[in-house]
GROMACS .gro file of C-alpha atoms in nm:
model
  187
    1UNK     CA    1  -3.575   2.243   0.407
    2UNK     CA    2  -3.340   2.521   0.284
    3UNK     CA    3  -3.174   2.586   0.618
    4UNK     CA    4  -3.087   2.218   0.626
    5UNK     CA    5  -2.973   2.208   0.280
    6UNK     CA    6  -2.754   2.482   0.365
    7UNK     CA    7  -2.599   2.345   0.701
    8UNK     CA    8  -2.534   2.001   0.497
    9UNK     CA    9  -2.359   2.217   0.234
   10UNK     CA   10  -2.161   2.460   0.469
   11UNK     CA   11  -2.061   2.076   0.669
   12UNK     CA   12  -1.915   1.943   0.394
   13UNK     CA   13  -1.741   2.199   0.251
   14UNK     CA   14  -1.600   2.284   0.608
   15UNK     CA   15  -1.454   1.891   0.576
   16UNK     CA   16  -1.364   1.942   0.217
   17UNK     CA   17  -1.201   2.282   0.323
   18UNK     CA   18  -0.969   2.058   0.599
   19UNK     CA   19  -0.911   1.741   0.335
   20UNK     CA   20  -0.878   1.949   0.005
   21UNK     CA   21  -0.501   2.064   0.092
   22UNK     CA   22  -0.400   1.678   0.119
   23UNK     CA   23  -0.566   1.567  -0.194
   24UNK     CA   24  -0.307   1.681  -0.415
   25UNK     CA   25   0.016   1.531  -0.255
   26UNK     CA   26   0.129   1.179  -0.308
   27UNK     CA   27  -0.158   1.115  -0.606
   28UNK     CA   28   0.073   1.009  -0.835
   29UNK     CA   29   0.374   0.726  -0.837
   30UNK     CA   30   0.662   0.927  -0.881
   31UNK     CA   31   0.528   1.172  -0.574
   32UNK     CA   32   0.472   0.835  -0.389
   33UNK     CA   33   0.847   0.753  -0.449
   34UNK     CA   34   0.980   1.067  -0.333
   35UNK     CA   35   0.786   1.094  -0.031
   36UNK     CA   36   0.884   0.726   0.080
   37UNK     CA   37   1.243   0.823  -0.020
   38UNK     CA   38   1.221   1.070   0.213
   39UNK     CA   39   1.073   0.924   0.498
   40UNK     CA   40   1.322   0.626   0.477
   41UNK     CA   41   1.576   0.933   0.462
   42UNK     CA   42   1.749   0.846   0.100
   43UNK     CA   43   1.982   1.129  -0.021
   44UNK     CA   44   2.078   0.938  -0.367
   45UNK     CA   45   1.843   0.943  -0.692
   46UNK     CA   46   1.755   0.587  -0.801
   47UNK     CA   47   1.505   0.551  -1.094
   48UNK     CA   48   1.151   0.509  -1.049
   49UNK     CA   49   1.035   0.134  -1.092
   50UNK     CA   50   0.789   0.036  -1.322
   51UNK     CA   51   0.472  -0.039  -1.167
   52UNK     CA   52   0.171  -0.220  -1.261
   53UNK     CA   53  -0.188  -0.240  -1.129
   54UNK     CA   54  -0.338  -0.587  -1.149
   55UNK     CA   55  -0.618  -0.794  -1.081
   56UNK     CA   56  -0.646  -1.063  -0.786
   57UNK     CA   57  -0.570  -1.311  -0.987
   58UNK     CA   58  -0.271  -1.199  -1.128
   59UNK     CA   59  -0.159  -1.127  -0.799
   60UNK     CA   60  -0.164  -1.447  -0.663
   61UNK     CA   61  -0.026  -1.631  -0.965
   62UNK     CA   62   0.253  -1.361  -0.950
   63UNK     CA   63   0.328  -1.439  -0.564
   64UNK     CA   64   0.294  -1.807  -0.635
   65UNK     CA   65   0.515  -1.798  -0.876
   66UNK     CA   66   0.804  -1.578  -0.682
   67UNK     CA   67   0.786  -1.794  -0.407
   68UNK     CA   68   0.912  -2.149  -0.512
   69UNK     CA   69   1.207  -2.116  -0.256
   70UNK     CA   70   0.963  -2.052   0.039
   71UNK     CA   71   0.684  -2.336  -0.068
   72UNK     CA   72   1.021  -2.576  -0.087
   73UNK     CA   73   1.106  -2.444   0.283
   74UNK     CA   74   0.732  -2.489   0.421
   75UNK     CA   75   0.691  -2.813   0.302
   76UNK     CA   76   1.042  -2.898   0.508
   77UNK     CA   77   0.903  -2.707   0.797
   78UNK     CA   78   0.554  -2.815   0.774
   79UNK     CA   79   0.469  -3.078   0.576
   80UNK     CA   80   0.301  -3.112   0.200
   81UNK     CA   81  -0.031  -2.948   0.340
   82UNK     CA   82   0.052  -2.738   0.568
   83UNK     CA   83   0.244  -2.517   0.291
   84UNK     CA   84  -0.029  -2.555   0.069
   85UNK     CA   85  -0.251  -2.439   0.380
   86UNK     CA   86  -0.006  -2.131   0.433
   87UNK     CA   87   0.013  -2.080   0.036
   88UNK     CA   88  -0.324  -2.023  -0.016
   89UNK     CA   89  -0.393  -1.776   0.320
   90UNK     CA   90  -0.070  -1.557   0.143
   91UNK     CA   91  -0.224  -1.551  -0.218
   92UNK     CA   92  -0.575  -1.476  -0.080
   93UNK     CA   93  -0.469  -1.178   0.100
   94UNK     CA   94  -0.149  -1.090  -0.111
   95UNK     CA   95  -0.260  -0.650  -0.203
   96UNK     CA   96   0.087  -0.598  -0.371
   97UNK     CA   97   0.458  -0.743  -0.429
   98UNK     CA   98   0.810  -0.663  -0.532
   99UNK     CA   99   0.916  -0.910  -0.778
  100UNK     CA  100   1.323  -0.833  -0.726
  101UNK     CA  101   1.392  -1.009  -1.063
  102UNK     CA  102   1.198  -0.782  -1.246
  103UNK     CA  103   1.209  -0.477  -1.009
  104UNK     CA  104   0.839  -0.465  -1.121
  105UNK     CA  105   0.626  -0.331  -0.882
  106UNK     CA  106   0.281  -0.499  -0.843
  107UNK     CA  107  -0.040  -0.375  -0.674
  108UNK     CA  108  -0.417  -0.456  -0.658
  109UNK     CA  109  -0.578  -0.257  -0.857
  110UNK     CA  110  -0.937  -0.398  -0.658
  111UNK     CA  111  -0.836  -0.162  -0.364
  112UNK     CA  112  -1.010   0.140  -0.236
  113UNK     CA  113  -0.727   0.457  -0.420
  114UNK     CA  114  -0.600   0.533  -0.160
  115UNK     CA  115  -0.534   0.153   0.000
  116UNK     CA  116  -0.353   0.127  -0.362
  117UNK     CA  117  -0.139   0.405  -0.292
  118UNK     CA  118  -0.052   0.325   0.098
  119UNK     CA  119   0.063  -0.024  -0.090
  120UNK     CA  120   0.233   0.128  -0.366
  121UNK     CA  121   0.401   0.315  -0.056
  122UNK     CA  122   0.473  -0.029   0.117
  123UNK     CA  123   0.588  -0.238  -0.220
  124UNK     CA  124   0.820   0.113  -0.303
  125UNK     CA  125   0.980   0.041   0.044
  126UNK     CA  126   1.087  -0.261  -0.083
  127UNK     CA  127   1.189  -0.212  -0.394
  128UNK     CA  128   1.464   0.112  -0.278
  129UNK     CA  129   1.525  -0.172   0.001
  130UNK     CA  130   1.689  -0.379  -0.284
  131UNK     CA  131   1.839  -0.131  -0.439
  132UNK     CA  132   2.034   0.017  -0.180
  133UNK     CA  133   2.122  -0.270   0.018
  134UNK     CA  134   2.081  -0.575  -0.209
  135UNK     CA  135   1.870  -0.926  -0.218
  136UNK     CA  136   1.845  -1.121   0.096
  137UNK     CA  137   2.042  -1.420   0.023
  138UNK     CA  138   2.127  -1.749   0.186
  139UNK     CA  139   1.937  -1.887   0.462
  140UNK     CA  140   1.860  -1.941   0.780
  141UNK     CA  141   1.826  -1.692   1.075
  142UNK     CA  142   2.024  -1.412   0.962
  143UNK     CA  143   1.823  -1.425   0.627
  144UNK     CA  144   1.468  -1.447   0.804
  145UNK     CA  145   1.578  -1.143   1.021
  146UNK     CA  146   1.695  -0.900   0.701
  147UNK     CA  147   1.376  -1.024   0.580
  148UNK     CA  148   1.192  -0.946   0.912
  149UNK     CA  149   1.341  -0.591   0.957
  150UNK     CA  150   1.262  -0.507   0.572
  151UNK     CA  151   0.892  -0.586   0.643
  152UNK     CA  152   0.876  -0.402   0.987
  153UNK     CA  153   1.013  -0.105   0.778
  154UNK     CA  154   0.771  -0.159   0.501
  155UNK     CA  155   0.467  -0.202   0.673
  156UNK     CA  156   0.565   0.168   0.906
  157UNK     CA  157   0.594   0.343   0.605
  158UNK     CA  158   0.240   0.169   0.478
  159UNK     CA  159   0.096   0.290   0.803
  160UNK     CA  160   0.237   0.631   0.776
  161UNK     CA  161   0.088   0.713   0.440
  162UNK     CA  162  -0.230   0.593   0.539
  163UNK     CA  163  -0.243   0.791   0.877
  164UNK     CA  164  -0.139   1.122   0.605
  165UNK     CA  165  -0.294   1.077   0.326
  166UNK     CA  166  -0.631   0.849   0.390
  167UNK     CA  167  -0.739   0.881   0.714
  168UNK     CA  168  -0.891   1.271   0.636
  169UNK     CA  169  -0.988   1.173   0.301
  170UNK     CA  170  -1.186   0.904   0.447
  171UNK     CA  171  -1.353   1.048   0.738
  172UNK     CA  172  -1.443   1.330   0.509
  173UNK     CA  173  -1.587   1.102   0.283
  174UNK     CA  174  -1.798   0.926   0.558
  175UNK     CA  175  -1.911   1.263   0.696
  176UNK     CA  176  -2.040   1.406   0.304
  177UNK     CA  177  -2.177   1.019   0.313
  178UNK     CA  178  -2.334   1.057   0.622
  179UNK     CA  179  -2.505   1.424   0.576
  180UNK     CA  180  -2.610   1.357   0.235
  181UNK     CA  181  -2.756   1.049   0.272
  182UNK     CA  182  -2.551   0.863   0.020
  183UNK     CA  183  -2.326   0.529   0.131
  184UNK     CA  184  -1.977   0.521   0.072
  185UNK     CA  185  -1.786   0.209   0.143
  186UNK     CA  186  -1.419   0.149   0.156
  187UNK     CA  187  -1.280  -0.204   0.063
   0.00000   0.00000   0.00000
């Protein structure tokens, strides 16, 4: 019993050993900012945005809300329903927004913390987006590719913080899950 006791313990901590060095970097907003300044290579200081945590609910009224120009453009493209149809698929699965009126910075605060912070990385992306290059305006195909390109950038940036900064902190937590016996799960 003791010598497996002891190689659980000296498992973990060899995880926690690899992990620990990570934990500290990027945990709060203003880190977050920086880093995503730096990987979308910004040399000028812009001010932090304010950022809020919210429930689901929230969320979805929020994006609703934001998006009266797009439900007015899927109803053109797709009729009464079919917007409603796409509508509901974006507020069920909307994790975090931009609201560019505001420069508010919105995330779901039912997210595992370090999902929250990989889209706190994402939404960031957008918001120095706007502030170095401006709001996507007019229409058409020129619009839909800015828009495009500023969500291909977003979602890299997403992907990068998570490959960083979660997937150790994850694995580590399965494996101390794992050897001692208590479940973990990650939203």
């Amino acid at each position: 019993m003791f010598l497996r006791w002891r190689g659980t313990f000296a498992a973990v901590a060899l995880i926690w050993l690899i992990v620990w060095p990570q934990l500290g970097w990027c945990d709060d907003h203003e880190d977050i900012f920086h880093w995503v300044a730096d990987q979308m290579q910004i040399q000028n200081a812009y001010a932090l945005p304010v950022i809020k945590m919210v429930g689901r609910t929230e969320l979805g009224t929020l994006f609703t809300s934001g998006s009266k120009k797009t439900i007015t453009r899927w109803v053109a493209d797709h009729g009464q329903s079919g917007a409603e149809n796409l509508m509901n698929l974006y507020t069920n699965s909307a994790v975090g927004l931009f609201d560019p009126k505001t420069c508010i910075v919105y995330v779901g605060n039912f997210l595992s913390p370090c999902r929250q912070k990989a889209i706190l990385a994402h939404e960031i992306t957008h918001y120095i987006q706007y502030v170095t290059s401006g709001p996507i305006t007019g229409g058409g195909m020129v619009s839909e590719m800015i828009l495009m390109e500023r969500e291909m950038e977003a979602s890299a940036i997403e992907q990068r913080f998570e490959e960083k900064f979660c997937a150790d902190i994850e694995l580590a937590l399965y494996w101390e899950s794992a050897l001692t016996g208590e479940m973990i799960y990650f939203p």
